mmCIF file of C-alpha atoms in Angstrom:
data_model
loop_
_atom_site.group_PDB
_atom_site.id
_atom_site.type_symbol
_atom_site.label_atom_id
_atom_site.label_comp_id
_atom_site.label_asym_id
_atom_site.label_seq_id
_atom_site.Cartn_x
_atom_site.Cartn_y
_atom_site.Cartn_z
ATOM 1 C CA MET A 1233 154.952 84.210 98.896
ATOM 2 C CA ASN A 1234 153.973 84.451 95.227
ATOM 3 C CA PHE A 1235 150.507 84.207 93.719
ATOM 4 C CA GLN A 1236 150.855 80.485 92.978
ATOM 5 C CA ASP A 1237 151.676 79.722 96.630
ATOM 6 C CA LEU A 1238 148.745 81.833 97.756
ATOM 7 C CA TYR A 1239 146.444 80.045 95.342
ATOM 8 C CA ASP A 1240 147.617 76.656 96.550
ATOM 9 C CA GLN A 1241 146.581 77.534 100.092
ATOM 10 C CA LEU A 1242 143.042 78.302 99.018
ATOM 11 C CA SER A 1243 140.463 75.595 99.405
ATOM 12 C CA THR A 1244 137.457 75.084 97.166
ATOM 13 C CA LEU A 1245 135.315 76.785 99.837
ATOM 14 C CA ASP A 1246 137.643 79.805 99.882
ATOM 15 C CA ILE A 1247 137.454 80.123 96.094
ATOM 16 C CA ALA A 1248 133.653 79.884 96.216
ATOM 17 C CA ILE A 1249 133.495 82.555 98.931
ATOM 18 C CA PHE A 1250 135.756 84.870 96.948
ATOM 19 C CA GLY A 1251 133.653 84.291 93.847
ATOM 20 C CA ILE A 1252 130.381 85.102 95.618
ATOM 21 C CA ASN A 1253 131.850 88.237 97.167
ATOM 22 C CA LEU A 1254 133.216 89.438 93.844
ATOM 23 C CA LEU A 1255 129.910 88.804 92.085
ATOM 24 C CA LEU A 1256 128.030 90.765 94.745
ATOM 25 C CA LEU A 1257 130.567 93.578 94.491
ATOM 26 C CA ILE A 1258 130.435 93.707 90.676
ATOM 27 C CA PHE A 1259 126.640 93.603 90.481
ATOM 28 C CA SER A 1260 126.010 95.755 93.569
ATOM 29 C CA ARG A 1261 124.750 98.707 91.498
ATOM 30 C CA TRP A 1262 122.332 96.490 89.581
ATOM 31 C CA ILE A 1263 121.096 94.940 92.830
ATOM 32 C CA VAL A 1264 120.299 98.359 94.317
ATOM 33 C CA TYR A 1265 119.216 100.261 91.193
ATOM 34 C CA GLY A 1266 118.177 97.493 88.827
ATOM 35 C CA PHE A 1267 114.580 97.214 89.988
ATOM 36 C CA ASN A 1268 111.963 99.937 89.883
ATOM 37 C CA LYS A 1269 110.576 100.216 93.387
ATOM 38 C CA PRO A 1270 107.081 101.632 93.930
ATOM 39 C CA ILE A 1271 108.541 104.927 95.131
ATOM 40 C CA ALA A 1272 111.793 106.723 94.532
ATOM 41 C CA ASP A 1273 114.324 105.835 97.190
ATOM 42 C CA ALA A 1274 116.481 108.798 98.202
ATOM 43 C CA ASN A 1275 118.854 106.487 100.114
ATOM 44 C CA LYS A 1276 119.811 104.242 97.193
ATOM 45 C CA GLU A 1277 123.279 105.729 96.850
ATOM 46 C CA ALA A 1278 123.954 105.210 100.558
ATOM 47 C CA LYS A 1279 122.685 101.617 100.299
ATOM 48 C CA LEU A 1280 124.942 101.005 97.305
ATOM 49 C CA TRP A 1281 128.091 102.155 99.087
ATOM 50 C CA THR A 1282 127.121 100.290 102.256
ATOM 51 C CA LEU A 1283 126.780 97.063 100.259
ATOM 52 C CA ARG A 1284 130.132 97.663 98.585
ATOM 53 C CA ALA A 1285 131.809 98.453 101.905
ATOM 54 C CA VAL A 1286 130.512 95.209 103.422
ATOM 55 C CA ASN A 1287 131.761 93.260 100.388
ATOM 56 C CA VAL A 1288 135.229 94.788 100.577
ATOM 57 C CA LEU A 1289 135.413 94.181 104.331
ATOM 58 C CA LEU A 1290 134.480 90.536 103.885
ATOM 59 C CA LEU A 1291 137.074 90.124 101.118
ATOM 60 C CA ILE A 1292 139.785 91.612 103.327
ATOM 61 C CA MET A 1293 138.804 89.362 106.232
ATOM 62 C CA GLN A 1294 138.855 86.328 103.956
ATOM 63 C CA LEU A 1295 142.367 87.220 102.780
ATOM 64 C CA ILE A 1296 143.517 87.609 106.376
ATOM 65 C CA ALA A 1297 141.918 84.256 107.219
ATOM 66 C CA ILE A 1298 144.325 82.555 104.800
ATOM 67 C CA PHE A 1299 147.219 83.392 107.113
ATOM 68 C CA GLU A 1300 145.417 83.656 110.461
ATOM 69 C CA THR A 1301 142.428 81.353 110.748
ATOM 70 C CA LYS A 1302 141.523 81.929 114.399
ATOM 71 C CA TYR A 1303 138.054 83.499 114.535
ATOM 72 C CA ILE A 1304 138.642 85.497 111.342
ATOM 73 C CA ARG A 1305 137.310 82.793 109.067
ATOM 74 C CA GLN A 1306 134.222 82.310 111.250
ATOM 75 C CA ILE A 1307 133.518 86.041 111.300
ATOM 76 C CA SER A 1308 133.963 86.258 107.533
ATOM 77 C CA LEU A 1309 131.669 83.299 106.878
ATOM 78 C CA THR A 1310 129.080 84.692 109.292
ATOM 79 C CA GLY A 1311 129.043 88.035 107.498
ATOM 80 C CA LEU A 1312 128.866 86.356 104.113
ATOM 81 C CA THR A 1313 125.958 84.170 105.277
ATOM 82 C CA LEU A 1314 123.954 87.181 106.446
ATOM 83 C CA LEU A 1315 124.779 89.137 103.296
ATOM 84 C CA PHE A 1316 123.871 86.235 101.044
ATOM 85 C CA ALA A 1317 120.588 85.703 102.930
ATOM 86 C CA PHE A 1318 119.757 89.403 102.538
ATOM 87 C CA VAL A 1319 120.363 89.298 98.778
ATOM 88 C CA LEU A 1320 118.297 86.125 98.372
ATOM 89 C CA VAL A 1321 115.391 87.626 100.316
ATOM 90 C CA TYR A 1322 115.698 90.799 98.232
ATOM 91 C CA PHE A 1323 115.404 88.900 94.947
ATOM 92 C CA PHE A 1324 112.635 86.703 96.360
ATOM 93 C CA GLN A 1325 110.625 89.820 97.183
ATOM 94 C CA ILE A 1326 111.236 91.153 93.668
ATOM 95 C CA PHE A 1327 109.888 87.883 92.272
ATOM 96 C CA LEU A 1328 106.818 88.094 94.525
ATOM 97 C CA LEU A 1329 106.237 91.699 93.514
ATOM 98 C CA HIS A 1330 106.239 90.701 89.831
ATOM 99 C CA LYS A 1331 104.134 87.620 90.484
ATOM 100 C CA PHE A 1332 101.480 88.993 92.854
ATOM 101 C CA GLY A 1333 101.977 92.763 92.726
ATOM 102 C CA ARG A 1334 99.782 95.232 90.885
ATOM 103 C CA THR A 1335 100.561 98.203 88.690
ATOM 104 C CA LYS A 1336 98.965 101.613 88.888
ATOM 105 C CA GLU A 1337 99.588 105.081 87.503
ATOM 106 C CA ILE A 1338 100.309 107.617 90.212
ATOM 107 C CA GLU A 1339 100.768 111.220 89.100
ATOM 108 C CA SER A 1340 101.690 110.191 85.517
ATOM 109 C CA GLU A 1341 104.133 107.512 86.750
ATOM 110 C CA THR A 1342 103.434 103.782 86.463
ATOM 111 C CA VAL A 1343 104.485 101.905 89.590
ATOM 112 C CA ARG A 1344 104.186 98.368 90.895
ATOM 113 C CA TYR A 1345 103.122 97.899 94.493
ATOM 114 C CA GLU A 1346 102.804 95.133 97.067
ATOM 115 C CA THR A 1347 99.640 93.149 97.703
ATOM 116 C CA TYR A 1348 98.391 90.957 100.530
ATOM 117 C CA GLN A 1349 99.733 87.802 98.844
ATOM 118 C CA SER A 1350 103.194 89.220 98.114
ATOM 119 C CA GLU A 1351 103.626 90.447 101.692
ATOM 120 C CA ILE A 1352 102.452 87.133 103.211
ATOM 121 C CA PHE A 1353 104.858 85.074 101.104
ATOM 122 C CA GLY A 1354 107.579 87.671 101.646
ATOM 123 C CA LEU A 1355 107.155 87.407 105.405
ATOM 124 C CA LEU A 1356 107.378 83.612 105.211
ATOM 125 C CA GLY A 1357 110.530 83.952 103.099
ATOM 126 C CA ILE A 1358 112.143 86.240 105.681
ATOM 127 C CA VAL A 1359 111.340 83.803 108.502
ATOM 128 C CA LEU A 1360 112.707 80.850 106.502
ATOM 129 C CA ALA A 1361 115.881 82.758 105.555
ATOM 130 C CA LEU A 1362 116.399 83.744 109.204
ATOM 131 C CA ILE A 1363 116.035 80.154 110.425
ATOM 132 C CA VAL A 1364 118.419 78.803 107.776
ATOM 133 C CA SER A 1365 120.952 81.577 108.474
ATOM 134 C CA VAL A 1366 120.915 80.837 112.220
ATOM 135 C CA LEU A 1367 121.479 77.122 111.562
ATOM 136 C CA VAL A 1368 124.354 77.858 109.167
ATOM 137 C CA ILE A 1369 125.988 80.295 111.610
ATOM 138 C CA ILE A 1370 125.692 77.755 114.448
ATOM 139 C CA ASN A 1371 127.506 75.205 112.297
ATOM 140 C CA ILE A 1372 130.162 77.742 111.289
ATOM 141 C CA TRP A 1373 131.026 78.408 114.937
ATOM 142 C CA GLY A 1374 130.737 74.742 115.907
ATOM 143 C CA ILE A 1375 128.174 75.305 118.645
ATOM 144 C CA THR A 1376 125.650 72.723 117.515
ATOM 145 C CA ASP A 1377 125.121 71.704 121.124
ATOM 146 C CA TRP A 1378 123.055 74.921 121.455
ATOM 147 C CA LEU A 1379 120.332 73.260 119.426
ATOM 148 C CA GLN A 1380 120.030 70.625 122.131
ATOM 149 C CA ALA A 1381 119.827 73.165 124.941
ATOM 150 C CA THR A 1382 116.143 73.760 125.598
ATOM 151 C CA SER A 1383 116.998 76.759 127.762
ATOM 152 C CA VAL A 1384 118.467 78.620 124.789
ATOM 153 C CA LEU A 1385 115.459 77.936 122.561
ATOM 154 C CA GLY A 1386 113.154 78.822 125.434
ATOM 155 C CA GLY A 1387 114.973 82.118 125.897
ATOM 156 C CA ILE A 1388 114.577 82.951 122.217
ATOM 157 C CA LEU A 1389 110.854 82.169 122.330
ATOM 158 C CA LEU A 1390 110.499 84.216 125.514
ATOM 159 C CA LEU A 1391 112.231 87.167 123.837
ATOM 160 C CA ILE A 1392 109.902 86.951 120.842
ATOM 161 C CA TYR A 1393 106.829 86.747 123.082
ATOM 162 C CA SER A 1394 107.903 89.633 125.323
ATOM 163 C CA THR A 1395 108.435 91.950 122.336
ATOM 164 C CA LYS A 1396 105.231 91.036 120.495
ATOM 165 C CA ASP A 1397 103.553 94.289 121.565
ATOM 166 C CA VAL A 1398 106.256 96.218 119.696
ATOM 167 C CA TRP A 1399 106.251 94.464 116.324
ATOM 168 C CA ALA A 1400 103.001 92.480 116.129
ATOM 169 C CA PRO A 1401 100.402 95.335 115.935
ATOM 170 C CA ASP A 1402 101.991 97.024 112.905
ATOM 171 C CA GLN A 1403 102.524 93.695 111.129
ATOM 172 C CA ILE A 1404 98.917 92.571 111.651
ATOM 173 C CA ASN A 1405 97.454 95.954 110.739
ATOM 174 C CA GLY A 1406 99.652 96.109 107.643
ATOM 175 C CA LEU A 1407 98.311 92.766 106.440
ATOM 176 C CA MET A 1408 94.751 93.933 107.111
ATOM 177 C CA LEU A 1409 95.291 97.127 105.106
ATOM 178 C CA LEU A 1410 96.637 95.113 102.189
ATOM 179 C CA TYR A 1411 93.867 92.528 102.447
ATOM 180 C CA ASN A 1412 91.032 95.077 102.524
ATOM 181 C CA GLY A 1413 92.445 96.999 99.573
ATOM 182 C CA ASP A 1414 90.620 100.221 100.460
ATOM 183 C CA VAL A 1415 93.888 102.115 100.894
ATOM 184 C CA GLU A 1416 96.360 101.353 98.123
ATOM 185 C CA PRO A 1417 99.212 103.165 96.370
ATOM 186 C CA GLY A 1418 97.701 106.069 94.469
ATOM 187 C CA SER A 1419 94.829 106.592 96.908
ATOM 188 C CA VAL A 1420 94.336 110.158 98.118
ATOM 189 C CA VAL A 1421 93.357 109.993 101.780
ATOM 190 C CA LYS A 1422 92.415 112.484 104.451
ATOM 191 C CA VAL A 1423 93.024 111.667 108.121
ATOM 192 C CA ASP A 1424 91.925 114.572 110.305
ATOM 193 C CA GLU A 1425 93.236 112.990 113.516
ATOM 194 C CA LEU A 1426 96.749 112.999 112.058
ATOM 195 C CA GLY A 1427 96.397 116.254 110.106
ATOM 196 C CA LEU A 1428 97.094 114.308 106.929
ATOM 197 C CA LEU A 1429 95.983 114.981 103.361
ATOM 198 C CA GLY A 1430 98.169 113.057 100.972
ATOM 199 C CA VAL A 1431 98.756 110.469 98.253
ATOM 200 C CA THR A 1432 99.504 106.904 99.366
ATOM 201 C CA LEU A 1433 102.890 105.862 97.992
ATOM 202 C CA ARG A 1434 103.639 102.545 99.635
ATOM 203 C CA ILE A 1435 102.175 100.130 102.176
ATOM 204 C CA THR A 1436 104.500 97.775 104.046
ATOM 205 C CA LEU A 1437 104.079 95.495 107.024
ATOM 206 C CA ILE A 1438 105.429 98.238 109.282
ATOM 207 C CA GLN A 1439 104.252 101.592 107.953
ATOM 208 C CA VAL A 1440 102.464 103.504 105.218
ATOM 209 C CA VAL A 1441 104.282 106.190 103.235
ATOM 210 C CA PHE A 1442 102.343 109.229 101.983
ATOM 211 C CA ARG A 1443 103.200 112.318 99.957
ATOM 212 C CA ASP A 1444 101.607 115.363 101.570
ATOM 213 C CA LEU A 1445 99.501 117.290 99.057
ATOM 214 C CA ARG A 1446 100.043 120.588 100.837
ATOM 215 C CA GLY A 1447 103.813 120.585 101.235
ATOM 216 C CA GLY A 1448 104.955 117.809 98.885
ATOM 217 C CA HIS A 1449 107.017 116.116 101.606
ATOM 218 C CA ARG A 1450 106.752 112.499 102.722
ATOM 219 C CA VAL A 1451 104.780 111.411 105.754
ATOM 220 C CA ILE A 1452 105.348 108.016 107.382
ATOM 221 C CA VAL A 1453 102.576 106.648 109.605
ATOM 222 C CA PRO A 1454 102.748 103.342 111.562
ATOM 223 C CA ASN A 1455 100.098 100.865 110.452
ATOM 224 C CA SER A 1456 98.524 100.506 113.891
ATOM 225 C CA LYS A 1457 98.136 104.276 114.284
ATOM 226 C CA LEU A 1458 96.604 104.656 110.834
ATOM 227 C CA ARG A 1459 94.012 101.905 111.301
ATOM 228 C CA ASN A 1460 92.921 103.394 114.623
ATOM 229 C CA SER A 1461 92.020 106.652 112.864
ATOM 230 C CA ARG A 1462 89.164 107.630 110.583
ATOM 231 C CA ILE A 1463 90.355 107.503 106.964
ATOM 232 C CA ASP A 1464 88.534 109.444 104.237
ATOM 233 C CA ILE A 1465 89.421 107.937 100.851
ATOM 234 C CA LEU A 1466 88.964 110.764 98.358
ATOM 235 C CA THR A 1467 89.831 108.799 95.203
ATOM 236 C CA LYS A 1468 86.828 106.494 95.586
ATOM 237 C CA GLY A 1469 84.190 109.140 95.018
ATOM 238 C CA PRO A 1470 81.287 109.218 92.532
ATOM 239 C CA GLY A 1471 81.793 108.754 88.818
ATOM 240 C CA SER A 1472 81.394 112.472 88.168
ATOM 241 C CA GLY A 1473 84.513 113.169 90.234
ATOM 242 C CA LEU A 1474 85.373 114.086 93.782
ATOM 243 C CA ARG A 1475 82.918 116.622 95.218
ATOM 244 C CA GLN A 1476 84.493 119.522 97.087
ATOM 245 C CA PHE A 1477 83.031 122.713 98.486
ATOM 246 C CA ALA A 1478 84.076 126.255 99.284
ATOM 247 C CA ASP A 1479 82.285 128.410 101.873
ATOM 248 C CA PHE A 1480 82.022 132.193 101.617
ATOM 249 C CA LYS A 1481 80.735 134.466 104.390
ATOM 250 C CA ILE A 1482 79.043 137.384 102.667
ATOM 251 C CA GLY A 1483 77.295 140.198 104.519
ATOM 252 C CA TYR A 1484 73.562 140.896 104.425
ATOM 253 C CA GLY A 1485 72.185 143.244 101.800
ATOM 254 C CA HIS A 1486 72.617 141.179 98.602
ATOM 255 C CA THR A 1487 69.837 139.229 96.924
ATOM 256 C CA SER A 1488 70.124 135.474 96.451
ATOM 257 C CA GLU A 1489 70.137 135.893 92.678
ATOM 258 C CA THR A 1490 73.095 138.291 92.908
ATOM 259 C CA ILE A 1491 75.166 135.897 95.016
ATOM 260 C CA GLU A 1492 74.288 132.871 92.876
ATOM 261 C CA LYS A 1493 75.363 134.732 89.743
ATOM 262 C CA PHE A 1494 78.529 135.890 91.522
ATOM 263 C CA LEU A 1495 79.538 132.359 92.594
ATOM 264 C CA GLN A 1496 78.666 130.920 89.168
ATOM 265 C CA THR A 1497 81.055 133.420 87.600
ATOM 266 C CA VAL A 1498 83.688 132.534 90.208
ATOM 267 C CA TRP A 1499 83.417 128.873 89.221
ATOM 268 C CA GLU A 1500 83.740 129.666 85.504
ATOM 269 C CA ALA A 1501 86.854 131.769 86.114
ATOM 270 C CA ALA A 1502 88.381 129.022 88.293
ATOM 271 C CA CYS A 1503 87.761 126.427 85.554
ATOM 272 C CA GLU A 1504 89.790 128.542 83.149
ATOM 273 C CA MET A 1505 92.662 128.750 85.664
ATOM 274 C CA GLU A 1506 92.695 125.092 86.792
ATOM 275 C CA ALA A 1507 92.008 122.116 84.500
ATOM 276 C CA ALA A 1508 91.471 119.784 87.470
ATOM 277 C CA ILE A 1509 87.995 121.273 88.046
ATOM 278 C CA ASN A 1510 85.281 119.430 86.160
ATOM 279 C CA ASN A 1511 83.866 122.130 83.887
ATOM 280 C CA GLU A 1512 81.173 119.770 82.579
ATOM 281 C CA LYS A 1513 79.508 119.502 85.994
ATOM 282 C CA SER A 1514 77.886 122.777 87.051
ATOM 283 C CA PRO A 1515 78.359 123.772 90.691
ATOM 284 C CA ALA A 1516 75.607 123.557 93.286
ATOM 285 C CA ILE A 1517 75.190 126.843 95.161
ATOM 286 C CA LYS A 1518 73.431 126.686 98.510
ATOM 287 C CA LEU A 1519 72.663 128.999 101.398
ATOM 288 C CA GLN A 1520 74.405 127.101 104.185
ATOM 289 C CA GLU A 1521 73.767 129.277 107.240
ATOM 290 C CA ALA A 1522 72.219 132.619 108.157
ATOM 291 C CA GLY A 1523 74.559 133.828 110.885
ATOM 292 C CA ASP A 1524 74.608 136.827 113.185
ATOM 293 C CA HIS A 1525 76.953 138.850 110.981
ATOM 294 C CA ALA A 1526 76.872 137.181 107.554
ATOM 295 C CA ILE A 1527 75.293 134.612 105.277
ATOM 296 C CA THR A 1528 77.387 131.481 104.632
ATOM 297 C CA TRP A 1529 77.095 130.478 100.988
ATOM 298 C CA ARG A 1530 78.460 127.105 99.885
ATOM 299 C CA MET A 1531 79.610 126.292 96.363
ATOM 300 C CA VAL A 1532 79.881 122.536 95.683
ATOM 301 C CA TYR A 1533 82.014 121.603 92.679
ATOM 302 C CA SER A 1534 83.572 118.457 91.185
ATOM 303 C CA LEU A 1535 87.177 117.559 90.434
ATOM 304 C CA LYS A 1536 88.495 115.510 87.529
ATOM 305 C CA ASN A 1537 91.986 115.171 88.987
ATOM 306 C CA VAL A 1538 91.966 114.591 92.731
ATOM 307 C CA TYR A 1539 95.759 114.900 92.902
ATOM 308 C CA ARG A 1540 95.381 118.639 92.196
ATOM 309 C CA LEU A 1541 92.868 119.168 94.966
ATOM 310 C CA ILE A 1542 94.900 121.930 96.618
ATOM 311 C CA SER A 1543 95.475 123.719 93.303
ATOM 312 C CA ALA A 1544 91.732 123.684 92.633
ATOM 313 C CA GLN A 1545 90.990 125.204 96.041
ATOM 314 C CA CYS A 1546 93.534 127.953 95.416
ATOM 315 C CA ALA A 1547 91.998 128.687 91.991
ATOM 316 C CA ILE A 1548 88.517 128.985 93.498
ATOM 317 C CA ASN A 1549 89.755 131.341 96.216
ATOM 318 C CA ARG A 1550 91.708 133.514 93.805
ATOM 319 C CA ALA A 1551 88.808 133.800 91.356
ATOM 320 C CA ALA A 1552 86.451 134.728 94.210
ATOM 321 C CA TYR A 1553 88.817 137.416 95.492
ATOM 322 C CA ASP A 1554 89.389 139.006 92.081
ATOM 323 C CA LEU A 1555 85.695 139.029 91.256
ATOM 324 C CA SER A 1556 84.721 140.378 94.687
ATOM 325 C CA LEU A 1557 86.786 143.512 93.953
ATOM 326 C CA GLN A 1558 85.023 143.994 90.629
ATOM 327 C CA GLU A 1559 81.506 143.416 91.991
ATOM 328 C CA ASN A 1560 82.130 145.146 95.335
ATOM 329 C CA ILE A 1561 80.987 142.075 97.253
ATOM 330 C CA GLY A 1562 83.018 141.696 100.416
ATOM 331 C CA LEU A 1563 84.198 138.208 101.345
ATOM 332 C CA ASN A 1564 85.289 139.274 104.818
ATOM 333 C CA THR A 1565 82.809 138.565 107.601
ATOM 334 C CA PRO A 1566 81.432 141.974 108.589
ATOM 335 C CA LEU A 1567 81.263 142.920 112.274
ATOM 336 C CA THR A 1568 77.788 144.247 113.054
ATOM 337 C CA HIS A 1569 76.277 145.725 116.216
ATOM 338 C CA GLU A 1570 72.688 146.570 116.939
ATOM 339 C CA VAL A 1571 71.500 148.392 120.072
ATOM 340 C CA SER A 1572 68.404 146.872 121.612
ATOM 341 C CA ILE A 1573 65.409 149.213 121.913
ATOM 342 C CA HIS A 1574 64.866 147.908 125.451
ATOM 343 C CA GLU A 1575 68.319 149.032 126.572
ATOM 344 C CA LYS A 1576 68.186 151.983 128.973
ATOM 345 C CA PRO A 1577 70.349 154.919 127.849
ATOM 346 C CA GLU A 1578 71.477 155.690 131.399
ATOM 347 C CA VAL A 1579 72.992 152.258 131.934
ATOM 348 C CA ILE A 1580 76.264 152.959 130.129
ATOM 349 C CA PRO A 1581 77.023 156.311 131.885
ATOM 350 C CA HIS A 1582 76.204 154.626 135.190
ATOM 351 C CA ILE A 1583 78.795 151.905 134.481
ATOM 352 C CA ILE A 1584 81.417 154.450 133.429
ATOM 353 C CA LYS A 1585 80.978 156.430 136.663
ATOM 354 C CA LYS A 1586 81.620 153.299 138.699
#
């Protein structure tokens, strides 16, 4: 069979299917890489080759369907329908992100992120695409009588209702997070219950993605779990910058003026080491607690760049350590003992004899 005979066996539908598959295969890299997502996606290369593999598989199945039409054509059309629906939803979400999304600079990188409106319309688009895809697949397989079977529709509704506890909480909480707008991409949050201190990268209807400030790795938290925790939003502090503090336990024997001068010098040295500390806002030095073994002194300072919170803490600690060696002021909590004057000297020997 030559090419002309093969072409003659192709219908208009077959040619259209081949054309769509080839277009998706040719523009697969642009589909995956052509749009700047709010965060870098480490799995883009895997997604690209998965899309190409699906395209090639569908093309092969369509070629086989020319000679053997039993079930192969239906499987090929089903796969193409799902793939086409996925691509349409993908581009629809891109449109919504441009239409309703917002831009923000996160760590010197401008990103566009989802909003309440874009996620609502995106969810409606997914539902509509799913309904249309199911109807098309039913027609492809010629099982339109399923639409008339109330038991089938009832089973689908029952399945959705029985699984609502799995998918509904995260979806609802995700919409509430987006609607409130308190936590948004770029926000630095602290969640003690989850041991989290990180930058918000992306909020979806399922989960929130953070970058941990301590380790630099990504942390993914389900929406329902995040909203049930206390969230400290560090980026929405006063206009002078985020206020942080460092506590130092210093032994008795130093005057208040000596310690205040010591901590003031520590702050000045830390400002020279780390630009994130607001050097225009002098620190507040307070006597926090008079303990059994040491005095707890607290130095409250402000940050200009909250994203370098950890670096600022390290600079404060290093400056305090270096200066403590020069001034001979110990930062280690001393262990002190004092014998009571009412204690009988013979008590201890009596215990030892026993």
